[in-house]
Tab-separated table of C-alpha atoms in Angstrom:
chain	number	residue	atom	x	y	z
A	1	UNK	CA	53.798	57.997	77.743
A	2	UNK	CA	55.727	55.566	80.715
A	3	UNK	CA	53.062	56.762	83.136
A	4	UNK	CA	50.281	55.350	81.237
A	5	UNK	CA	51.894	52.032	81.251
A	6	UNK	CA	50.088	50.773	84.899
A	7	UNK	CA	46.266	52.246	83.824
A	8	UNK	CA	46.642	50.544	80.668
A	9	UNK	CA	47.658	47.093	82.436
A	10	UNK	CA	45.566	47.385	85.049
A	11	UNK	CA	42.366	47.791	82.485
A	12	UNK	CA	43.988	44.676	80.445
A	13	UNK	CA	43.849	42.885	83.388
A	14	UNK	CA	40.460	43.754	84.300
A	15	UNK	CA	39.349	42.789	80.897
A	16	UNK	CA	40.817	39.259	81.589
A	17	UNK	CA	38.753	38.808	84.594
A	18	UNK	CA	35.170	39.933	83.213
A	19	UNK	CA	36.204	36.869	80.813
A	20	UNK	CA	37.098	34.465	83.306
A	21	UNK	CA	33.709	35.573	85.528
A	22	UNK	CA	31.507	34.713	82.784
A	23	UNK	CA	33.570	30.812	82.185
A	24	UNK	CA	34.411	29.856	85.578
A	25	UNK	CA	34.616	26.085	85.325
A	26	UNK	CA	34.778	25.602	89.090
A	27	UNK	CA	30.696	26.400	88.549
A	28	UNK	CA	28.490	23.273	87.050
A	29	UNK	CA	27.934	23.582	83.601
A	30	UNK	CA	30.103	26.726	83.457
A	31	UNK	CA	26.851	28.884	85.089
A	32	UNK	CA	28.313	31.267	87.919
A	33	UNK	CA	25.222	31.752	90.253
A	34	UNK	CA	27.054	34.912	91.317
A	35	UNK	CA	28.085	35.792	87.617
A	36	UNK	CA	26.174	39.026	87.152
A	37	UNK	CA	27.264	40.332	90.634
A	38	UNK	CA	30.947	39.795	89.440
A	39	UNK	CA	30.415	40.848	86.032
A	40	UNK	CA	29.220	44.185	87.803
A	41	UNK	CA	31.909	44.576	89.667
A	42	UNK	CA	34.900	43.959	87.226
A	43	UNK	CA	32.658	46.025	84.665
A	44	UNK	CA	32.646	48.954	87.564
A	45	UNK	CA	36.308	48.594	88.332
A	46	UNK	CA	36.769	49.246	84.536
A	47	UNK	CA	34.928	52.379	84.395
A	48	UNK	CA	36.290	53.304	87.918
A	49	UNK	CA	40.374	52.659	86.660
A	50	UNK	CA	39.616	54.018	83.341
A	51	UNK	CA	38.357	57.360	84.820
A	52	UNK	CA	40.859	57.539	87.648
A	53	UNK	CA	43.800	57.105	85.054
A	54	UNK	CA	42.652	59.839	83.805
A	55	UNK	CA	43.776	61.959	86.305
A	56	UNK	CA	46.381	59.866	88.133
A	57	UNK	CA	49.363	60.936	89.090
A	58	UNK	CA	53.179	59.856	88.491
A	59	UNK	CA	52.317	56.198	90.195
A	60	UNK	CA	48.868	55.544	88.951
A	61	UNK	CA	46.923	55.678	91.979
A	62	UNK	CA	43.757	57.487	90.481
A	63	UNK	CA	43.274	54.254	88.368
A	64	UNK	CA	43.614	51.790	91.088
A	65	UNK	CA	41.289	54.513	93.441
A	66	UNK	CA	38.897	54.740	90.559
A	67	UNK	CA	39.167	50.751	89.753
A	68	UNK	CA	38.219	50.008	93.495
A	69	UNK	CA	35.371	52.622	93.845
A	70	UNK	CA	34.186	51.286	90.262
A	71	UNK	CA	34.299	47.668	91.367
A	72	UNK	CA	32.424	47.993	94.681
A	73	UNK	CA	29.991	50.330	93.269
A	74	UNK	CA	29.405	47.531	90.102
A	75	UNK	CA	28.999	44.512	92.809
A	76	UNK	CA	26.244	46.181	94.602
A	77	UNK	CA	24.147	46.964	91.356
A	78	UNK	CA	25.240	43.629	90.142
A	79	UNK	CA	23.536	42.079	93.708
A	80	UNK	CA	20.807	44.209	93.762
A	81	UNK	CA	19.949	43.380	89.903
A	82	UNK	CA	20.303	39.195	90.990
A	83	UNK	CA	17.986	39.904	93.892
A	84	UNK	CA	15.217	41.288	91.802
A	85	UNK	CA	15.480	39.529	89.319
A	86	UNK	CA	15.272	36.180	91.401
A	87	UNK	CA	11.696	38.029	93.704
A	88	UNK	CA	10.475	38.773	90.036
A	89	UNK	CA	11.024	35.365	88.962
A	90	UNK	CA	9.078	33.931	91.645
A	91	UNK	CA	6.399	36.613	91.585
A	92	UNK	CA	5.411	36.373	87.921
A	93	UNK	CA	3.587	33.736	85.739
A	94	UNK	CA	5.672	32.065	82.883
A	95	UNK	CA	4.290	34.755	79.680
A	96	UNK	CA	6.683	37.018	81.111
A	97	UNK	CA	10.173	36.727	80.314
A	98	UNK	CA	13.144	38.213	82.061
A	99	UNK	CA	16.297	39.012	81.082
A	100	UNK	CA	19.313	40.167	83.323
A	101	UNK	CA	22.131	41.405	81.151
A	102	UNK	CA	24.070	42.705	84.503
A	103	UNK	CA	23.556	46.483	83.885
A	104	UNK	CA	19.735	46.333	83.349
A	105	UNK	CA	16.887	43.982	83.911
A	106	UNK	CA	14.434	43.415	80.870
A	107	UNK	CA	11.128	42.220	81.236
A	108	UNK	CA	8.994	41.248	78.416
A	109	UNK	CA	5.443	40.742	78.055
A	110	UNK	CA	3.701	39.983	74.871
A	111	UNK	CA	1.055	42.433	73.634
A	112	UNK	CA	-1.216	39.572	72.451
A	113	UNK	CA	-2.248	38.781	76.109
A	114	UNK	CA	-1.341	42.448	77.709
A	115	UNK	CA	-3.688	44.388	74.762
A	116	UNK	CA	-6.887	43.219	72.497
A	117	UNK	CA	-6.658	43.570	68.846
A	118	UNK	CA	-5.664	47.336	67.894
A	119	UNK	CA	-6.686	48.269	71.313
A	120	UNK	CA	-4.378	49.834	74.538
A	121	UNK	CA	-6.474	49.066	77.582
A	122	UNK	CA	-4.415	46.751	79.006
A	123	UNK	CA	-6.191	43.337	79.921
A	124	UNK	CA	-7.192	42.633	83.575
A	125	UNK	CA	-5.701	39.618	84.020
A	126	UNK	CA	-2.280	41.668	83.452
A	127	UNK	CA	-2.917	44.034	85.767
A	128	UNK	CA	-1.854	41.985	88.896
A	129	UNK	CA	1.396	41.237	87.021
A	130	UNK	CA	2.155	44.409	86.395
A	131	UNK	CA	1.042	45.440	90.224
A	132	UNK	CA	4.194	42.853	91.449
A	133	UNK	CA	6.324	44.978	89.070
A	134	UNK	CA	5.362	48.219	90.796
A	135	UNK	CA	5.803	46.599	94.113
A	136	UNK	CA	9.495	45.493	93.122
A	137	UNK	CA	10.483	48.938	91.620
A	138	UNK	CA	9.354	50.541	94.650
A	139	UNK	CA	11.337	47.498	96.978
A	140	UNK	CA	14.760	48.526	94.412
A	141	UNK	CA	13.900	52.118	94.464
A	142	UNK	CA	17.475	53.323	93.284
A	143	UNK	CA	16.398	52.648	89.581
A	144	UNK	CA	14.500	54.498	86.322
A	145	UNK	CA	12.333	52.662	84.045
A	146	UNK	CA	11.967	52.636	80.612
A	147	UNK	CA	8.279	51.285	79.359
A	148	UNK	CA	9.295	50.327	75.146
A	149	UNK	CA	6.168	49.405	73.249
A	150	UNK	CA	7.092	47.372	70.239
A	151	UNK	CA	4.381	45.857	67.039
A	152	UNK	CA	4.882	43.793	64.523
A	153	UNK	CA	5.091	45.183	60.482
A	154	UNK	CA	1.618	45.129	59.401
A	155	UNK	CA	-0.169	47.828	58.864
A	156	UNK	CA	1.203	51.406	58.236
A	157	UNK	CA	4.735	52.386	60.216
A	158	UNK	CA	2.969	55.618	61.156
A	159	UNK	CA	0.082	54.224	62.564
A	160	UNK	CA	1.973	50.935	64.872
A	161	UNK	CA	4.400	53.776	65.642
A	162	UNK	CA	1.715	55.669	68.020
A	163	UNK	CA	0.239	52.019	68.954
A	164	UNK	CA	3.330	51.331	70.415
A	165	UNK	CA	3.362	54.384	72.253
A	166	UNK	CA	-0.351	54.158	73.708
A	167	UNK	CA	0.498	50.872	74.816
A	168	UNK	CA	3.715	51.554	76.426
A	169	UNK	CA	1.608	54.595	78.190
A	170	UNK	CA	-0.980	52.125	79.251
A	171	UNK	CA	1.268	49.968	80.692
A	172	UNK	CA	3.442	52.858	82.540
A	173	UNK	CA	0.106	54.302	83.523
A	174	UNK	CA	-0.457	50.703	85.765
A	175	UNK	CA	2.781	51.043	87.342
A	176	UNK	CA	2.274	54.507	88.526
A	177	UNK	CA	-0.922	53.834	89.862
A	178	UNK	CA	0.541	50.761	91.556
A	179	UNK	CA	2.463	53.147	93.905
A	180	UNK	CA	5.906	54.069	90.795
A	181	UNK	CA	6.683	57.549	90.660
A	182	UNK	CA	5.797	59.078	87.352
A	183	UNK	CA	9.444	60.189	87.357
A	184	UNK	CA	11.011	57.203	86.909
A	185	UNK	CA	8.996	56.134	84.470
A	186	UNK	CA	9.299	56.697	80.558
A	187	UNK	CA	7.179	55.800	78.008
A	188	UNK	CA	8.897	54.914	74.694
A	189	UNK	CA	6.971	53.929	71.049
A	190	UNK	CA	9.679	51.996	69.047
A	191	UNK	CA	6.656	51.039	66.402
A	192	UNK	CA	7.706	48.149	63.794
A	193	UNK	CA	11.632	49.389	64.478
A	194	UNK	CA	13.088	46.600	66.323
A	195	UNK	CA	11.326	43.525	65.441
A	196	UNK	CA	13.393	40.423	67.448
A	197	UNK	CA	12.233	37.464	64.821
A	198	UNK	CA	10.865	37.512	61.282
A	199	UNK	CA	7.957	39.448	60.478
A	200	UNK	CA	7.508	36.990	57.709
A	201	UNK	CA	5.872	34.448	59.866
A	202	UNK	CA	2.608	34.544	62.055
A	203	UNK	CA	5.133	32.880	64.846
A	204	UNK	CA	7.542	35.966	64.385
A	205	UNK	CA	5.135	38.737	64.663
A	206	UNK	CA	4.020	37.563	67.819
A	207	UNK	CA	7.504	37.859	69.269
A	208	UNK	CA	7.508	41.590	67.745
A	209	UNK	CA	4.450	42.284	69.588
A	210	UNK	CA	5.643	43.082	72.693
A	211	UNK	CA	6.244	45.741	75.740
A	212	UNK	CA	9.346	45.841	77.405
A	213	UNK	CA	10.203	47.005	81.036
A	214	UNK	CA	13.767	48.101	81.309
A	215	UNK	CA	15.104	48.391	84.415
A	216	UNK	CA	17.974	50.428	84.847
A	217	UNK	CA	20.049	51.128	88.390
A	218	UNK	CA	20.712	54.788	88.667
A	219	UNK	CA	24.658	55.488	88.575
């Protein structure tokens, strides 16, 4: 039980700084320009010391090993994921919204100007959009994609559940043919399941009509 003492400090300690990176007051406003690259690092070095405690020996050293593999591996994600997201940002008009949470960018585009009414051809207008995706993924290669069609609650669940899935095809079907890999692609129906705002108001359903692209770095 003694030898555990230095993983479990070292993780504590770790823990510390992923708050600190996300506060820093020496930033204006609190914002850290650099925040997500440090949260992936400290969030790597956590993984990395918790597995290498694991199998440390008598002094520890697999958890500080593991914690510095972790942490360099979780900066470059975390710089790769900034990069993008800022290209991306520049790329795309303002109806698409994008969110880096540090492990994953999420892009969101609402199905009331990517799909007509019932339908899942997606518009024209969208399709150069979605073309500057494909040309990012294949710029960040080292990444899968999930494609997560969403609807709102009218109708029957049954029938918005396969709507969500046509669309999210639809839209994974532009990517490919924009130069993506089908095998980094998925295609995922989440039908009236996840609504993000009240499907009580005409407002709210619009929000729940939606397609996300979900960009996740490949460990």
């Amino acid at each position: 039980m003694i030898r555990a003492k230095k993983p479990l400090l070292m993780l504590s300690g770790a823990s510390l700084l992923l708050a600190t990176a996300c506060t820093d007051p020496g930033y204006v406003g609190g914002t850290n320009p650099n925040q997500k690259t440090q949260q992936g690092a400290i969030i790597g070095g956590l993984i990395g010391a918790g597995t290498g405690a694991i199998v440390s020996d008598s002094k520890g050293k697999g958890a500080l090993l593991g914690g510095v593999l972790g942490a360099v591996g979780g900066a470059a994600i975390g710089n790769a994921l900034d990069r993008q997201e800022a290209e991306l940002r520049q790329q795309l008009d303002g109806d698409v919204r994008i969110v880096n949470t540090g492990d994953r960018l999420i892009l969101t585009m609402p199905q009331d100007i990517l799909f007509p009414v019932d339908g899942a051809t997606v518009a024209p207008a969208l399709r150069d959009d979605l073309f500057k995706v494909s040309q990012s993924l294949q710029a960040y290669p080292n990444t899968t994609v999930q494609v997560v069609g969403h609807t709102d609650s009218d109708g029957d669940a049954g029938y918005n559940q396969g709507l969500s899935l046509r669309r999210a095809n639809a839209v994974a079907d532009v990517l490919a043919s924009g130069g993506v890999p089908y095998g980094r692609l998925r295609a995922i129906g989440r039908g009236e399941d996840q609504p993000v705002a009240s499907n009580l108001t005409s407002e709210g359903k619009a929000q729940n009509r939606r397609v996300e692209i979900v960009i996740l770095p490949n460990a």
